[in-house]
mmCIF file of C-alpha atoms in Angstrom:
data_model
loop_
_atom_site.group_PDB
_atom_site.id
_atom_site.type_symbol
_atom_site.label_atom_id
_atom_site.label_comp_id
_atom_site.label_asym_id
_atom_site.label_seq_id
_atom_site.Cartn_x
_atom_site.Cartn_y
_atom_site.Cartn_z
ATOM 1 C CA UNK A 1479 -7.166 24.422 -6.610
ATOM 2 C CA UNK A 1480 -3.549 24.454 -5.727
ATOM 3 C CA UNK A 1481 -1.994 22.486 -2.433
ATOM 4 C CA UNK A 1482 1.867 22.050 -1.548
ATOM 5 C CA UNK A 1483 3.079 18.601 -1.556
ATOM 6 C CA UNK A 1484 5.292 17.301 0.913
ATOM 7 C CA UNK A 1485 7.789 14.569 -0.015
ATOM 8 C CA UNK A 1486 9.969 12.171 2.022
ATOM 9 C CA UNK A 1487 11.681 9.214 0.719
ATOM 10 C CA UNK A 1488 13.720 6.597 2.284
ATOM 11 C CA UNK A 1489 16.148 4.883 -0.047
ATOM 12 C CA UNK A 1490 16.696 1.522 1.085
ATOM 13 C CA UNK A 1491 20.122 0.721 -0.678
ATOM 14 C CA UNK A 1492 21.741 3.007 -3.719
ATOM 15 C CA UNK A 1493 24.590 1.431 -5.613
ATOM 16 C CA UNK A 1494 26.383 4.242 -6.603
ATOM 17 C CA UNK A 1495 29.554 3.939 -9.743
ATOM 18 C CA UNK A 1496 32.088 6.307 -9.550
ATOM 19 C CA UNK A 1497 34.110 6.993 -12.568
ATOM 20 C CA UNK A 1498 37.014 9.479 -11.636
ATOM 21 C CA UNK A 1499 38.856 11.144 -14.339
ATOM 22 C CA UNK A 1500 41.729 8.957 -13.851
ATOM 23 C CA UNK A 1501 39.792 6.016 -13.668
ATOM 24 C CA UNK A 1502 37.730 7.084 -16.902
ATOM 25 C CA UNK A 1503 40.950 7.589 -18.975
ATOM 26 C CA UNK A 1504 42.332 4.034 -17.483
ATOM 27 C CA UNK A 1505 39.633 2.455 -18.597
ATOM 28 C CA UNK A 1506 40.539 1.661 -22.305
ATOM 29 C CA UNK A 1507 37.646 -1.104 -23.033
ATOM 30 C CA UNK A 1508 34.477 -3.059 -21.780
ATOM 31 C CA UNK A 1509 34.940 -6.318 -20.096
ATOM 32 C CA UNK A 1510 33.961 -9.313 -22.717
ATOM 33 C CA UNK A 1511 32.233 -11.571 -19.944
ATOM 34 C CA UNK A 1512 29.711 -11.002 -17.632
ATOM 35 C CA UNK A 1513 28.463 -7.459 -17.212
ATOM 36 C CA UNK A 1514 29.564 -6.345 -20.522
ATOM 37 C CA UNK A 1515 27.653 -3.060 -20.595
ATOM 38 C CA UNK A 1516 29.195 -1.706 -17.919
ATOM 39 C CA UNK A 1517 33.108 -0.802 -17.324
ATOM 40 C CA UNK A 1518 34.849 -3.116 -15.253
ATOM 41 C CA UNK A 1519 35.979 -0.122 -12.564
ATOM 42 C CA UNK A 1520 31.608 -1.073 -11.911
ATOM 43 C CA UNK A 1521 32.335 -4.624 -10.546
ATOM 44 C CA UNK A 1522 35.795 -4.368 -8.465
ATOM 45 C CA UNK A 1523 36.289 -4.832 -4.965
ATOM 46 C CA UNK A 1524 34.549 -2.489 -2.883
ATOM 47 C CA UNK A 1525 36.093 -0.270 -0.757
ATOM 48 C CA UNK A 1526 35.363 0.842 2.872
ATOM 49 C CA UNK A 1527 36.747 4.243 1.713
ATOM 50 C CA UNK A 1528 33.947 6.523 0.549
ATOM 51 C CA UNK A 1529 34.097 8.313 -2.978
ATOM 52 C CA UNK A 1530 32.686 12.165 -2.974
ATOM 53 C CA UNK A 1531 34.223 13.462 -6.154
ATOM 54 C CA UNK A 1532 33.369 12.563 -9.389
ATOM 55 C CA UNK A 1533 31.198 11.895 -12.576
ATOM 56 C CA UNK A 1534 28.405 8.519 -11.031
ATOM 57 C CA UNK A 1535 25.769 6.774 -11.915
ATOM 58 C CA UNK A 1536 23.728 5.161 -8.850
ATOM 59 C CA UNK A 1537 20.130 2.983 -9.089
ATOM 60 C CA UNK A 1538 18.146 2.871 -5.790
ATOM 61 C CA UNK A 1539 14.844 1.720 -4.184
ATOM 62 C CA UNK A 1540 13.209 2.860 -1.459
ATOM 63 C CA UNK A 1541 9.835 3.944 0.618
ATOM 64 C CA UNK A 1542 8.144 6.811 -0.728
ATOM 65 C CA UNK A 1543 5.283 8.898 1.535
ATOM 66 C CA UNK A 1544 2.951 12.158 0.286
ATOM 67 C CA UNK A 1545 1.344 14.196 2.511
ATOM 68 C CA UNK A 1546 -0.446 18.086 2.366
ATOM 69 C CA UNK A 1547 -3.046 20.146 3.334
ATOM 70 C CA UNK A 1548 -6.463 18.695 3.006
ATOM 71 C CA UNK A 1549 -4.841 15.990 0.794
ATOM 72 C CA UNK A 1550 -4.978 12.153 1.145
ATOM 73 C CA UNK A 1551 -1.698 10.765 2.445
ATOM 74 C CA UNK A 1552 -0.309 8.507 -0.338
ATOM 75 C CA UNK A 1553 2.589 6.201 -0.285
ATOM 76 C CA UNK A 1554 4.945 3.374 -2.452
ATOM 77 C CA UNK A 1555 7.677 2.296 -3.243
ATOM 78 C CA UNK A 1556 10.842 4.165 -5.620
ATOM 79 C CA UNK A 1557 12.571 3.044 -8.252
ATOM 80 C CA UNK A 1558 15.415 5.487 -9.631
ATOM 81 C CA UNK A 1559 18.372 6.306 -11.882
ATOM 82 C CA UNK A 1560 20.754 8.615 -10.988
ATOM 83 C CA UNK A 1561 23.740 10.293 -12.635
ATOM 84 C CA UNK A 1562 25.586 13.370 -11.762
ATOM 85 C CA UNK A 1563 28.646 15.040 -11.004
ATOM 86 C CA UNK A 1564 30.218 15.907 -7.788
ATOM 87 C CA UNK A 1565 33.441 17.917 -6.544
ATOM 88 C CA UNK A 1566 34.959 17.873 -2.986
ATOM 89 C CA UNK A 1567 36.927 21.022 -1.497
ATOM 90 C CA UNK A 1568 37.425 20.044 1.785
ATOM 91 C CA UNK A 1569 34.491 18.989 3.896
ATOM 92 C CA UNK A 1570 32.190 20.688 1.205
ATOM 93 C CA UNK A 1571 30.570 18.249 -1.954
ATOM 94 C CA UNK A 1572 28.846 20.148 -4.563
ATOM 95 C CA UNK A 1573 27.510 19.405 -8.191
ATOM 96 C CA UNK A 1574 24.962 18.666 -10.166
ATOM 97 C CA UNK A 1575 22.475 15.939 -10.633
ATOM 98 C CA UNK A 1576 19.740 14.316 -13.226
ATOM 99 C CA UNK A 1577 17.519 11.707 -12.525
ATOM 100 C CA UNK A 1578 14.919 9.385 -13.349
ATOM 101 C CA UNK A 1579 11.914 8.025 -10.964
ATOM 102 C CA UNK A 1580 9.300 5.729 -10.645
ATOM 103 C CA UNK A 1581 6.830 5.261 -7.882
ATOM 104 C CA UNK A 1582 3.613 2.830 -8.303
ATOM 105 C CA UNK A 1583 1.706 4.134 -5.053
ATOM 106 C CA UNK A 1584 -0.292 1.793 -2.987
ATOM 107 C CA UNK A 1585 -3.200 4.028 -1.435
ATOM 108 C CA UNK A 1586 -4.551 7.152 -2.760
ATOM 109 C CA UNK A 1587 -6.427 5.819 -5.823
ATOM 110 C CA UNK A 1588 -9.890 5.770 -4.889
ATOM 111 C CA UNK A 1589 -12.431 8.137 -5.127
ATOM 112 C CA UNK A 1590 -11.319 10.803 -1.588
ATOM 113 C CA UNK A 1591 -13.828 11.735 0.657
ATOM 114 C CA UNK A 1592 -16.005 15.020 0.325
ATOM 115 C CA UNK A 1593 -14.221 18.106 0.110
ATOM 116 C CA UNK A 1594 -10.366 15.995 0.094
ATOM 117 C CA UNK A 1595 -7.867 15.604 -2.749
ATOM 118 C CA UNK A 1596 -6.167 12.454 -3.732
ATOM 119 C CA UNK A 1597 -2.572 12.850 -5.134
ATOM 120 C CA UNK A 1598 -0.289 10.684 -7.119
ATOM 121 C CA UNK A 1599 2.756 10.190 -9.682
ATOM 122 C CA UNK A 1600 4.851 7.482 -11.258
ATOM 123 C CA UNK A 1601 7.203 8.825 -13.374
ATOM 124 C CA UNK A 1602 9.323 11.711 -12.526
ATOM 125 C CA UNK A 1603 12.577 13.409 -13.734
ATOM 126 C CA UNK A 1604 14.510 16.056 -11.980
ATOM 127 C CA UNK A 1605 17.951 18.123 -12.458
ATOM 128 C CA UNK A 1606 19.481 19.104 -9.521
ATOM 129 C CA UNK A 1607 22.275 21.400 -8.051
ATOM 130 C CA UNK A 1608 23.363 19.510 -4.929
ATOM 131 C CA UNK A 1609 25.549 21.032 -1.931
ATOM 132 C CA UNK A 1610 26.527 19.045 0.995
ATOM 133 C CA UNK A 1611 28.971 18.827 4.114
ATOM 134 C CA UNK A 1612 30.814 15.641 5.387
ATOM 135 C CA UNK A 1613 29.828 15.873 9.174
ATOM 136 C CA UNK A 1614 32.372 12.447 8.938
ATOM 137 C CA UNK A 1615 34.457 10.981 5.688
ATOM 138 C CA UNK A 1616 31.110 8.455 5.198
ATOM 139 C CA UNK A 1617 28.201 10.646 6.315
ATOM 140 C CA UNK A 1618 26.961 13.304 4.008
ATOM 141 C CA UNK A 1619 24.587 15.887 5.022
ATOM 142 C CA UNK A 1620 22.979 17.756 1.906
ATOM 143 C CA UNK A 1621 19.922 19.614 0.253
ATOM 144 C CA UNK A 1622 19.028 19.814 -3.651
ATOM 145 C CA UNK A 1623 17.408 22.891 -5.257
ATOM 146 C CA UNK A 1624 16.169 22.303 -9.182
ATOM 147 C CA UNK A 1625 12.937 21.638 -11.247
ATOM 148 C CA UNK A 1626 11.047 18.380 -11.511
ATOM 149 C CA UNK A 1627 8.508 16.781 -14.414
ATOM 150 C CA UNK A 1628 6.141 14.230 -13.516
ATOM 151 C CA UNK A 1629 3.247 12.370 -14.347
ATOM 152 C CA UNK A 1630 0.406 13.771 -11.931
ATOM 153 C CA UNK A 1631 -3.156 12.531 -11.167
ATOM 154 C CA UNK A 1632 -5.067 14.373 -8.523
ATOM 155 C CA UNK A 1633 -7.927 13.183 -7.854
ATOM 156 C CA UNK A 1634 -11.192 15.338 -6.368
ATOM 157 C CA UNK A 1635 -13.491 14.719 -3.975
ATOM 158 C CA UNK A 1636 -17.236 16.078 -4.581
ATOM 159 C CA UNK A 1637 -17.989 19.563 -3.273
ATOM 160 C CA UNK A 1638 -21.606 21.642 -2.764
ATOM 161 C CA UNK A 1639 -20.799 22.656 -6.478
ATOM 162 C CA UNK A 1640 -18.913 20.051 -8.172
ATOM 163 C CA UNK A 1641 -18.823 16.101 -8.538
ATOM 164 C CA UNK A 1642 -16.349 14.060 -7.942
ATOM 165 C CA UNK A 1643 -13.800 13.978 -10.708
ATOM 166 C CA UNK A 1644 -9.787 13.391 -11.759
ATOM 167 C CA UNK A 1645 -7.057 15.292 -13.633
ATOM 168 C CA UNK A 1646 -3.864 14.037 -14.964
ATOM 169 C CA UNK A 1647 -1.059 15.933 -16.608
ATOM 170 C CA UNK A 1648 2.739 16.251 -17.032
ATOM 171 C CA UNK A 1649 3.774 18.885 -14.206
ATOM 172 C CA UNK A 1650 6.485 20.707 -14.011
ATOM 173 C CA UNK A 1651 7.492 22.207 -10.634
ATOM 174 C CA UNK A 1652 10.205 23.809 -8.642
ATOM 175 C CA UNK A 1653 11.380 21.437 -5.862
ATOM 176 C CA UNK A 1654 13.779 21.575 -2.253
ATOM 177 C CA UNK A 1655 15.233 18.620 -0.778
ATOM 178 C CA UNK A 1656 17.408 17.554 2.145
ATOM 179 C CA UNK A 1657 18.474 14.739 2.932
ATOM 180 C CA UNK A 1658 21.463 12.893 4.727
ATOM 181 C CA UNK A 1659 23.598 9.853 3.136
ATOM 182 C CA UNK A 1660 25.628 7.302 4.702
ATOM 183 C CA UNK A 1661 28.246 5.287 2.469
ATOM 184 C CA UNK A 1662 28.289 1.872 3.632
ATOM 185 C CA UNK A 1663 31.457 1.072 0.988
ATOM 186 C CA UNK A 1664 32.312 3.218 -1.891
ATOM 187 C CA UNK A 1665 29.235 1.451 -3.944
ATOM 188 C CA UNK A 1666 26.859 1.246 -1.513
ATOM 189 C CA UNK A 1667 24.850 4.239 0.310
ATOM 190 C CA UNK A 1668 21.854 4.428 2.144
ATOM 191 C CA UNK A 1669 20.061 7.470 3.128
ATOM 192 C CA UNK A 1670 16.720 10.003 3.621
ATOM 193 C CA UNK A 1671 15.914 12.611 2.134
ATOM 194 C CA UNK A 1672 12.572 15.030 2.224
ATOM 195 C CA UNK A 1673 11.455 17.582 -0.057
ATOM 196 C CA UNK A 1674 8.845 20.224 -0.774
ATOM 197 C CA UNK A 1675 7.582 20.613 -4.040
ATOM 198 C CA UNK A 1676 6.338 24.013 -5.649
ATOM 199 C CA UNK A 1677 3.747 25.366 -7.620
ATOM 200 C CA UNK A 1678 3.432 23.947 -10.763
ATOM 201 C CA UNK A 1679 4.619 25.893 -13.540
ATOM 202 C CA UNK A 1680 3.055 24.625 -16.257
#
């Protein structure tokens, strides 16, 4: 049995880094004190100016809700790394994007009801091509296109012929997203987004 999956997330606060090609090459060593891994361009003052172009890195949380067809509605919260890069030509942002995910769901676990599915994941990567337009300088309007991995368990609710019983497996799956963004500073963005995942392809 195959169902689509329906995906909307609601990232509570992304702190995104933005390391410019200018910035990069000024950048000539790592801060001794404090937050030594990362380059010091990480922890300056933010700005009220938005950044759209360039290589980033960005961690987020968030709410996390699945829904489909004849499928119990499971939900949690996100964890995720981000990195990409992005160009700006105008009012148009486009690049590409990898990232890492991890969702402990809170409902869909037990055994579903007769006939239902049960669906859920925790960890998940994706690469991306993203495209997007600034409807202003800080609000980003954008969809993602690109493939996705993750850690399934669906679980199966008895039938006439079967009894109840669970499957997990690392799925790999074509995936659409949109989704709009709103940068708070030039480190700080909160959005939603909402996807549809494919078939699985392997």
């Amino acid at each position: 049995m195959r169902f689509p999956v329906v995906s909307a997330a609601m990232t509570a606060a992304g702190l995104a880094l933005f390391a410019g090609a200018g910035t990069a090459r000024a950048q000539t060593s790592l801060p001794l004190t404090g937050f030594a891994s990362l380059p010091s361009f990480a922890w300056d003052t933010p700005s009220l100016s938005p950044k759209w172009e360039g290589s980033y890195a960005r961690i987020s949380s968030g709410f996390q809700v699945t829904s489909g067809k004849h499928m119990r509605t499971s939900a949690g919260p996100t964890f995720g790394l981000e990195m990409g890069t992005m160009r700006q030509e105008g009012n148009f942002v486009y690049g590409i994007v990898g990232a890492l995910d991890y969702s402990p769901t809170l409902g869909g676990y037990g055994t579903p009801s007769f006939g239902n599915v049960a669906y859920t994941r925790d960890f998940a990567g994706a690469f991306q091509i993203k495209t997007g337009v600034l409807v202003t300088p800080d609000v980003l309007v954008y969809t993602k296109v690109g493939m996705s991995a993750a850690n399934e368990t669906w679980r199966y609710g008895a039938t006439s012929v079967s009894p109840p019983f669970s499957q997990s497996d690392i799925a790999v799956r074509p995936e659409a997203r949109a989704g709009v963004e709103w940068a708070v500073t030039d480190k700080l963005t909160l959005g939603v987004e909402v996807g549809v995942v494919g078939q699985r392809l392997r």
